[in-house]
Amino acid sequence: MVSEYLFATDAIVTSILHDTIEDTKLTKKQIATIFGELIASQVEDLTRVTVAGKITSTEMIKNLWRQKNYDMLTIKICDRWHNLLTIDAKPQEKRRELLLETLKEFIVLAISLGMRKAELD
C-alpha cells in the first residue's frame, strides 16, 4: 500500500518495520545498526510507546502533523487501512474503538493529505 504513495526506499523499509519497536524486542539502536539512523528515527516516530508511556494514535497524528512529517502520516494511514481490512480478528469493543478513531481522526487526515477513497482500494 505504502509504495503506491511513497517512492523512497527509506519510507518503504520504515513502513515494513513500523511496529517493530512497539511489538518486538528490537530496539532503535538495533534498527539503526542494520538499516541506518534515518530509518531507525522514522520507525521510532511511528512508535506509540515513548519514555512517558504509551500515546494514542491521535496524539501521534498531531505530533507528526505539527512536524509536517507527511510521509510518516501516510504510513499511519496505510497501517490503519490494513487494520480495517483485518478488523474481524479483533474483539467487538476493540473494533468499535478502531472504527470511531478512524472516523474521527484518520479520515480527516487522509482528506487533508489529498488521499481519495479510490486510491485506497
C-alpha positions as a printed NumPy array, in Angstrom:
array([[  0.   ,   0.   ,   0.   ],
       [  2.683,   2.472,   1.007],
       [  4.592,   2.074,  -2.252],
       [  1.571,   3.451,  -4.128],
       [  2.102,   6.821,  -2.376],
       [  5.731,   6.963,  -1.302],
       [  8.539,   6.017,  -3.621],
       [ 11.57 ,   6.489,  -1.38 ],
       [ 13.195,   3.249,  -0.274],
       [ 13.55 ,   4.511,   3.304],
       [  9.788,   5.114,   3.554],
       [  9.004,   1.635,   2.269],
       [ 11.502,  -0.008,   4.654],
       [ 10.141,   2.127,   7.511],
       [  6.598,   1.005,   6.704],
       [  7.652,  -2.635,   6.905],
       [  9.369,  -2.064,  10.267],
       [  6.836,   0.423,  11.698],
       [  5.597,  -1.725,  14.61 ],
       [  8.838,  -3.498,  15.493],
       [  9.895,  -1.321,  18.44 ],
       [  6.405,  -1.468,  19.903],
       [  5.67 ,  -5.146,  19.268],
       [  9.057,  -6.909,  19.453],
       [ 12.309,  -6.777,  21.406],
       [ 14.012,  -4.955,  18.54 ],
       [ 15.421,  -1.577,  19.607],
       [ 16.016,   1.667,  17.768],
       [ 19.743,   1.075,  18.136],
       [ 19.48 ,  -2.354,  16.502],
       [ 17.421,  -0.927,  13.645],
       [ 19.994,   1.852,  13.182],
       [ 22.816,  -0.688,  13.046],
       [ 21.077,  -2.712,  10.348],
       [ 19.135,  -0.078,   8.365],
       [ 20.686,   3.271,   9.302],
       [ 19.781,   6.155,  11.574],
       [ 17.149,   7.68 ,   9.262],
       [ 15.024,   4.543,   9.163],
       [ 15.519,   3.962,  12.903],
       [ 14.329,   7.511,  13.628],
       [ 11.327,   7.111,  11.345],
       [ 10.362,   3.813,  12.973],
       [ 10.657,   5.486,  16.372],
       [  8.411,   8.341,  15.131],
       [  5.748,   5.706,  14.36 ],
       [  6.07 ,   4.016,  17.762],
       [  3.315,   4.722,  20.252],
       [  5.499,   3.728,  23.2  ],
       [  7.506,   6.704,  24.477],
       [  9.573,   7.484,  27.551],
       [  6.42 ,   8.995,  29.092],
       [  4.363,   5.865,  28.338],
       [  2.057,   4.809,  25.531],
       [  0.462,   7.564,  23.461],
       [ -2.706,   7.307,  21.422],
       [ -2.787,   7.247,  17.654],
       [ -4.48 ,  10.637,  17.835],
       [ -1.547,  12.096,  19.772],
       [  0.891,  10.59 ,  17.293],
       [ -1.013,  12.051,  14.352],
       [ -0.995,  15.502,  15.956],
       [  2.75 ,  15.282,  16.634],
       [  3.543,  14.151,  13.092],
       [  1.261,  16.847,  11.628],
       [  2.984,  19.565,  13.691],
       [  6.33 ,  18.267,  12.406],
       [  4.946,  18.284,   8.829],
       [  6.059,  14.679,   8.61 ],
       [  3.67 ,  13.772,   5.81 ],
       [  5.468,  10.584,   4.777],
       [  5.055,   9.096,   8.258],
       [  1.418,  10.211,   8.304],
       [  0.893,   8.399,   5.006],
       [  2.371,   5.255,   6.545],
       [ -0.008,   5.629,   9.531],
       [ -2.998,   5.906,   7.187],
       [ -1.944,   2.795,   5.277],
       [ -1.403,   0.954,   8.557],
       [ -4.902,   1.947,   9.691],
       [ -6.357,   0.855,   6.344],
       [ -4.695,  -2.538,   6.819],
       [ -6.08 ,  -2.701,  10.385],
       [ -9.56 ,  -2.108,   8.991],
       [ -9.109,  -4.869,   6.418],
       [ -8.302,  -7.28 ,   9.277],
       [-10.784,  -5.898,  11.806],
       [-12.723,  -9.175,  12.089],
       [ -9.818, -10.653,  14.058],
       [-10.36 ,  -8.128,  16.863],
       [-12.81 ,  -8.311,  19.782],
       [-16.049,  -6.354,  19.353],
       [-15.075,  -3.492,  21.715],
       [-11.694,  -3.036,  20.009],
       [-13.464,  -2.935,  16.636],
       [-15.73 ,  -0.174,  17.889],
       [-12.785,   1.867,  19.216],
       [-10.857,   1.379,  15.981],
       [-13.789,   2.456,  13.83 ],
       [-14.591,   5.526,  15.933],
       [-10.968,   6.655,  15.962],
       [-10.764,   6.093,  12.212],
       [-13.85 ,   8.21 ,  11.598],
       [-12.703,  10.951,  13.942],
       [ -9.009,  11.194,  13.049],
       [ -7.839,   9.124,  10.107],
       [-10.462,  10.056,   7.528],
       [ -9.864,  13.743,   8.208],
       [ -6.123,  13.151,   7.919],
       [ -6.459,  11.27 ,   4.615],
       [ -8.56 ,  14.102,   3.191],
       [ -6.028,  16.678,   4.434],
       [ -3.237,  14.766,   2.695],
       [ -5.25 ,  14.601,  -0.534],
       [ -5.823,  10.844,  -0.463],
       [ -9.057,   9.838,  -2.127],
       [-11.088,   6.691,  -1.481],
       [-10.384,   5.251,  -4.921],
       [ -6.658,   5.397,  -4.173],
       [ -7.083,   3.279,  -1.034],
       [ -8.852,   0.395,  -2.788]])
